[in-house]
Amino acid sequence: MVLHEHLDINEKGHLTIGGADTVELAKKHGTPLYVLDENVIRKQCRTYREAAIRCFGEDALPLYASKALCFTGIYKLAAEEGMGIDCVSGGELYTAKKAGFPAERIYFHGNNKTDRDISDAMDMGVGTFVVDNPDELSAVSAEAVRRGITQRILLRITPGIDPHTHRAVVTGNVDSKFGNAIVTGQAMDIVKKAIATDGVDLVGLHCHIGSQIFDIDPFADAAKIMTEFMARIKSECGYEIRELNLGGGLGVRYTEYDRDIDYAACIKDIAEVVSGLCEKNGIRMPRVILEPGRSLVAAAGITLYTVGGVKEIPGFKNYISVDGGMPDNPRYALYQSQYTALIANRANAPRDFRATLAGRCCESGDLLGENMEIQHAERGDTLAVLVTGAYNYSMASNYNRIPRPPVVMIRDGEDKVVVKRETYEDLTRNDIF
Ligand SMILES: *Cc1c(COP(=O)(O)O)cnc(C)c1O
């Protein structure tokens, strides 16, 4: 059960990624180890870009929501593939700048941009700010006016949709910490304020309804609410919204129980829905923007661990302990995210064992999964967790003073370290007493 076509099992019975033997990779680079298949990321970027251009025209710009996986190399890759990016912090902006990412193709998100963030982003020439709230609108406007510039902005709108996904990743609800709700009248208030505010050019609206969404119905619902709102802005304010950003959120196959998604077909369906709604509401088709994160990078990545031991508690459960855990992948601890795991050096063996995958932290909740179907394991085995390209490295911490693993990228069967393993020295670098 290897889920995706870049993963396979070779004649030795070892799991391979992009043609590289994972057992060899673990030996060469040590564990825990993040491995990414570069070709898969590039292919996904092309799928999104080609579909977006086909459906929305030459000026379509899919954005990579870079919080999913952030280091300089990924921004270089996104730039080469003609993507825009979405950044949510000064640190992400700084990393993108270091990678030489073209600033005009950056959308700056986040629900609390500090004065320093705003100023740094304007120093960089960030193309578009996605303004979250009226206080932030005032701050962005003040800084732009001080500099004598006009900043392109989108406003973050809360359409009030529950995309039937996990609550912790639902952000489109009315009581969300993000954005301005239409039903409370706050969305129209901030639109009117933005139109009347100096130093900003209101080009469009943004919404993001959630994550791990497997059909386009929630996007169609969002598009309906947003285009109706655009029509109201046109009639009440005589103002035309030129850009509609429908956010990210398309799902990824993490386990055999998840469907596979035809991303190009989804984009085409979304485009048809938006175009029909614009016609119905008597507004011009805006530039439509999608900003996938997870679906660009998740499947490309796996994490390799070394098994430290197996504990069978008769009548209760079995544990397989690995040399990583919540510091490199906090997603199970945070939202019980489901993963597929296998013993990489016996990938063909039957998965006839049930175990909880335990991390090495002093925390009972430090688990990578419970009651997982896997092969029998023993100390020294290489264990692979699949589909860890998104929200793993980017969410990693140094809890228990555990250094972050390196990231190795596979290109055409060759492996290349793109992020070094942290050292103990790195951990104490900022300790000055
Ligand atoms: C997280 C996020 C995304 C990406 O979501 P995915 O589920 O990773 O595709 C896009 N836009 C915004 C505003 C986000 O917060």
Tab-separated table of C-alpha atoms in Angstrom, residues 97-333:
chain	number	residue	atom	x	y	z
A	97	LYS	CA	13.572	37.057	-0.368
A	98	LYS	CA	16.726	35.044	0.369
A	99	ALA	CA	15.644	32.598	-2.331
A	100	GLY	CA	15.293	35.494	-4.778
A	101	PHE	CA	11.549	34.997	-5.209
A	102	PRO	CA	9.993	37.829	-7.291
A	103	ALA	CA	8.289	40.062	-4.701
A	104	GLU	CA	5.490	41.210	-7.009
A	105	ARG	CA	4.227	37.622	-7.098
A	106	ILE	CA	3.910	37.443	-3.279
A	107	TYR	CA	0.579	37.658	-1.443
A	108	PHE	CA	1.091	38.575	2.191
A	109	HIS	CA	-1.456	36.873	4.463
A	110	GLY	CA	-1.974	36.528	8.190
A	111	ASN	CA	-4.471	37.804	10.739
A	112	ASN	CA	-1.985	39.944	12.652
A	113	LYS	CA	0.703	41.661	10.629
A	114	THR	CA	2.904	43.690	12.927
A	115	ASP	CA	4.063	47.198	12.018
A	116	ARG	CA	7.491	45.713	11.353
A	117	ASP	CA	6.000	43.014	9.072
A	118	ILE	CA	4.123	45.679	7.106
A	119	SER	CA	7.188	47.846	6.766
A	120	ASP	CA	9.489	44.927	5.852
A	121	ALA	CA	7.008	43.711	3.243
A	122	MET	CA	6.798	47.179	1.671
A	123	ASP	CA	10.616	47.435	1.695
A	124	MET	CA	10.647	44.177	-0.268
A	125	GLY	CA	8.008	45.385	-2.712
A	126	VAL	CA	5.517	42.635	-1.882
A	127	GLY	CA	2.882	42.729	-4.615
A	128	THR	CA	-0.309	42.211	-2.665
A	129	PHE	CA	-1.393	42.372	0.956
A	130	VAL	CA	-4.375	40.292	2.043
A	131	VAL	CA	-5.792	42.579	4.724
A	132	ASP	CA	-7.521	40.770	7.558
A	133	ASN	CA	-9.347	43.467	9.529
A	134	PRO	CA	-10.062	47.213	9.831
A	135	ASP	CA	-7.175	47.888	12.259
A	136	GLU	CA	-4.769	46.303	9.834
A	137	LEU	CA	-6.277	48.244	6.934
A	138	SER	CA	-5.507	51.481	8.807
A	139	ALA	CA	-1.947	50.356	9.528
A	140	VAL	CA	-1.255	49.310	5.923
A	141	SER	CA	-2.757	52.534	4.628
A	142	ALA	CA	-0.746	54.703	7.042
A	143	GLU	CA	2.553	53.071	6.072
A	144	ALA	CA	1.759	53.265	2.345
A	145	VAL	CA	0.818	56.938	2.629
A	146	ARG	CA	4.003	57.649	4.611
A	147	ARG	CA	5.980	56.091	1.754
A	148	GLY	CA	3.936	57.779	-0.959
A	149	ILE	CA	2.967	54.453	-2.536
A	150	THR	CA	-0.304	52.719	-3.354
A	151	GLN	CA	-0.402	49.162	-2.058
A	152	ARG	CA	-2.455	46.525	-3.894
A	153	ILE	CA	-4.721	44.761	-1.402
A	154	LEU	CA	-7.291	42.007	-1.145
A	155	LEU	CA	-9.675	41.865	1.793
A	156	ARG	CA	-10.140	38.633	3.661
A	157	ILE	CA	-13.826	37.747	3.748
A	158	THR	CA	-15.525	35.044	5.806
A	159	PRO	CA	-18.243	33.474	3.668
A	160	GLY	CA	-19.506	31.360	6.597
A	161	ILE	CA	-19.118	27.891	5.173
A	162	ASP	CA	-18.414	24.658	6.996
A	163	PRO	CA	-16.612	22.501	4.437
A	164	HIS	CA	-17.430	19.355	6.478
A	165	THR	CA	-13.891	18.833	7.506
A	166	HIS	CA	-11.997	18.770	10.780
A	167	ARG	CA	-13.030	21.695	13.007
A	168	ALA	CA	-9.466	22.711	13.844
A	169	VAL	CA	-8.742	23.415	10.200
A	170	VAL	CA	-12.051	25.095	9.413
A	171	THR	CA	-11.479	28.780	8.852
A	172	GLY	CA	-14.467	29.895	6.799
A	173	ASN	CA	-16.953	29.994	9.679
A	174	VAL	CA	-18.469	33.266	10.803
A	175	ASP	CA	-16.774	33.090	14.224
A	176	SER	CA	-13.361	32.483	12.662
A	177	LYS	CA	-10.362	34.472	13.884
A	178	PHE	CA	-9.712	35.254	10.213
A	179	GLY	CA	-11.411	37.842	8.078
A	180	ASN	CA	-14.670	39.779	7.979
A	181	ALA	CA	-18.027	38.036	7.952
A	182	ILE	CA	-20.581	38.881	5.281
A	183	VAL	CA	-23.628	38.009	7.438
A	184	THR	CA	-22.655	40.427	10.221
A	185	GLY	CA	-22.244	43.331	7.788
A	186	GLN	CA	-18.556	43.655	8.717
A	187	ALA	CA	-17.409	42.561	5.272
A	188	MET	CA	-19.324	45.384	3.563
A	189	ASP	CA	-18.053	47.846	6.183
A	190	ILE	CA	-14.416	47.040	5.490
A	191	VAL	CA	-14.978	47.095	1.718
A	192	LYS	CA	-16.433	50.615	1.976
A	193	LYS	CA	-13.601	51.680	4.255
A	194	ALA	CA	-10.977	50.260	1.863
A	195	ILE	CA	-12.516	52.027	-1.142
A	196	ALA	CA	-12.339	55.316	0.752
A	197	THR	CA	-8.856	54.776	2.213
A	198	ASP	CA	-5.736	56.433	0.822
A	199	GLY	CA	-2.630	54.442	-0.035
A	200	VAL	CA	-4.409	51.210	-0.925
A	201	ASP	CA	-5.887	49.885	-4.144
A	202	LEU	CA	-8.641	47.385	-3.370
A	203	VAL	CA	-8.252	44.877	-6.188
A	204	GLY	CA	-10.063	41.909	-4.786
A	205	LEU	CA	-11.479	39.614	-2.166
A	206	HIS	CA	-10.088	36.508	-0.545
A	207	CYS	CA	-11.631	33.595	1.294
A	208	HIS	CA	-10.231	30.300	2.511
A	209	ILE	CA	-12.791	27.800	3.653
A	210	GLY	CA	-10.662	25.027	5.123
A	211	SER	CA	-8.414	22.122	4.332
A	212	GLN	CA	-8.455	18.507	3.180
A	213	ILE	CA	-11.552	19.073	1.015
A	214	PHE	CA	-12.335	16.291	-1.465
A	215	ASP	CA	-15.058	17.736	-3.673
A	216	ILE	CA	-15.768	21.108	-5.192
A	217	ASP	CA	-19.154	21.696	-3.512
A	218	PRO	CA	-17.704	23.832	-0.688
A	219	PHE	CA	-15.790	25.897	-3.302
A	220	ALA	CA	-18.978	26.278	-5.341
A	221	ASP	CA	-20.822	27.441	-2.188
A	222	ALA	CA	-18.032	29.913	-1.435
A	223	ALA	CA	-17.997	31.160	-5.038
A	224	LYS	CA	-21.774	31.704	-4.931
A	225	ILE	CA	-21.593	33.743	-1.727
A	226	MET	CA	-18.548	35.713	-2.907
A	227	THR	CA	-19.921	36.564	-6.368
A	228	GLU	CA	-23.238	37.653	-4.866
A	229	PHE	CA	-21.257	39.855	-2.493
A	230	MET	CA	-19.278	41.255	-5.444
A	231	ALA	CA	-22.544	42.109	-7.187
A	232	ARG	CA	-23.725	43.925	-4.036
A	233	ILE	CA	-20.463	45.884	-3.912
A	234	LYS	CA	-21.038	46.860	-7.533
A	235	SER	CA	-24.583	48.057	-6.906
A	236	GLU	CA	-24.038	49.681	-3.476
A	237	CYS	CA	-20.620	51.242	-4.131
A	238	GLY	CA	-20.331	51.318	-7.925
A	239	TYR	CA	-17.019	49.494	-7.438
A	240	GLU	CA	-15.733	46.578	-9.470
A	241	ILE	CA	-13.837	43.743	-7.758
A	242	ARG	CA	-11.175	42.511	-10.216
A	243	GLU	CA	-9.703	39.571	-8.361
A	244	LEU	CA	-11.286	36.671	-6.466
A	245	ASN	CA	-9.015	34.423	-4.427
A	246	LEU	CA	-10.813	31.266	-3.329
A	247	GLY	CA	-7.994	30.012	-1.099
A	248	GLY	CA	-6.519	26.550	-0.878
A	249	GLY	CA	-7.740	23.376	0.706
A	250	LEU	CA	-7.968	20.637	-1.914
A	251	GLY	CA	-7.341	17.308	-0.233
A	252	VAL	CA	-4.568	14.765	-0.413
A	253	ARG	CA	-4.577	10.985	-0.205
A	254	TYR	CA	-2.964	10.131	3.161
A	255	THR	CA	-4.377	6.622	3.544
A	256	GLU	CA	-5.988	4.012	1.353
A	257	TYR	CA	-9.366	5.259	2.646
A	258	ASP	CA	-8.878	8.694	1.046
A	259	ARG	CA	-9.910	9.192	-2.544
A	260	ASP	CA	-7.436	10.335	-5.183
A	261	ILE	CA	-8.280	13.739	-6.646
A	262	ASP	CA	-8.096	14.893	-10.260
A	263	TYR	CA	-6.849	18.416	-9.521
A	264	ALA	CA	-7.087	19.663	-13.115
A	265	ALA	CA	-10.716	18.523	-13.284
A	266	CYS	CA	-11.509	20.264	-9.982
A	267	ILE	CA	-10.027	23.545	-11.232
A	268	LYS	CA	-12.029	23.269	-14.442
A	269	ASP	CA	-15.232	22.635	-12.475
A	270	ILE	CA	-14.545	25.577	-10.150
A	271	ALA	CA	-13.879	27.817	-13.167
A	272	GLU	CA	-17.173	26.849	-14.766
A	273	VAL	CA	-19.069	27.506	-11.554
A	274	VAL	CA	-17.473	30.949	-11.097
A	275	SER	CA	-18.048	31.934	-14.696
A	276	GLY	CA	-21.714	30.898	-14.532
A	277	LEU	CA	-22.206	32.791	-11.262
A	278	CYS	CA	-20.627	35.968	-12.666
A	279	GLU	CA	-22.957	35.891	-15.603
A	280	LYS	CA	-25.957	35.278	-13.349
A	281	ASN	CA	-24.976	38.155	-11.043
A	282	GLY	CA	-24.197	40.560	-13.870
A	283	ILE	CA	-20.532	41.065	-12.989
A	284	ARG	CA	-17.401	40.751	-15.067
A	285	MET	CA	-15.368	37.538	-14.548
A	286	PRO	CA	-12.598	38.459	-12.094
A	287	ARG	CA	-9.075	37.083	-12.154
A	288	VAL	CA	-9.575	33.890	-10.143
A	289	ILE	CA	-6.772	32.746	-7.874
A	290	LEU	CA	-6.314	29.456	-6.060
A	291	GLU	CA	-3.673	28.987	-3.394
A	292	PRO	CA	-3.006	25.317	-2.721
A	293	GLY	CA	-0.518	24.325	-0.032
A	294	ARG	CA	-0.933	20.728	1.021
A	295	SER	CA	-1.923	19.402	-2.388
A	296	LEU	CA	1.290	20.747	-3.949
A	297	VAL	CA	3.762	19.198	-1.530
A	298	ALA	CA	2.217	16.614	0.810
A	299	ALA	CA	2.387	13.512	-1.378
A	300	ALA	CA	5.940	14.333	-2.481
A	301	GLY	CA	7.298	13.777	1.029
A	302	ILE	CA	7.945	10.856	3.347
A	303	THR	CA	9.684	10.657	6.716
A	304	LEU	CA	12.110	7.866	7.589
A	305	TYR	CA	12.707	6.768	11.172
A	306	THR	CA	14.662	4.010	12.889
A	307	VAL	CA	12.678	1.679	15.115
A	308	GLY	CA	14.009	1.683	18.678
A	309	GLY	CA	11.850	-1.062	20.100
A	310	VAL	CA	8.502	-2.787	20.104
A	311	LYS	CA	6.408	-3.011	23.273
A	312	GLU	CA	3.485	-5.442	23.343
A	313	ILE	CA	1.190	-4.933	26.320
A	314	PRO	CA	-0.914	-8.129	26.446
A	315	GLY	CA	-4.640	-7.440	26.342
A	316	PHE	CA	-4.018	-3.752	25.613
A	317	LYS	CA	-1.943	-2.541	22.708
A	318	ASN	CA	1.378	-2.617	20.910
A	319	TYR	CA	3.803	0.246	20.579
A	320	ILE	CA	6.487	0.748	17.964
A	321	SER	CA	8.908	3.453	19.123
A	322	VAL	CA	10.716	5.576	16.581
A	323	ASP	CA	13.566	8.083	16.865
A	324	GLY	CA	11.376	11.089	15.994
A	325	GLY	CA	7.769	12.035	16.758
A	326	MET	CA	5.912	15.235	17.561
A	327	PRO	CA	8.989	17.451	17.102
A	328	ASP	CA	9.160	16.498	13.398
A	329	ASN	CA	5.455	15.752	12.908
A	330	PRO	CA	3.023	17.286	15.419
A	331	ARG	CA	-0.045	16.660	13.261
A	332	TYR	CA	-1.369	13.572	15.022
A	333	ALA	CA	-0.931	15.227	18.408
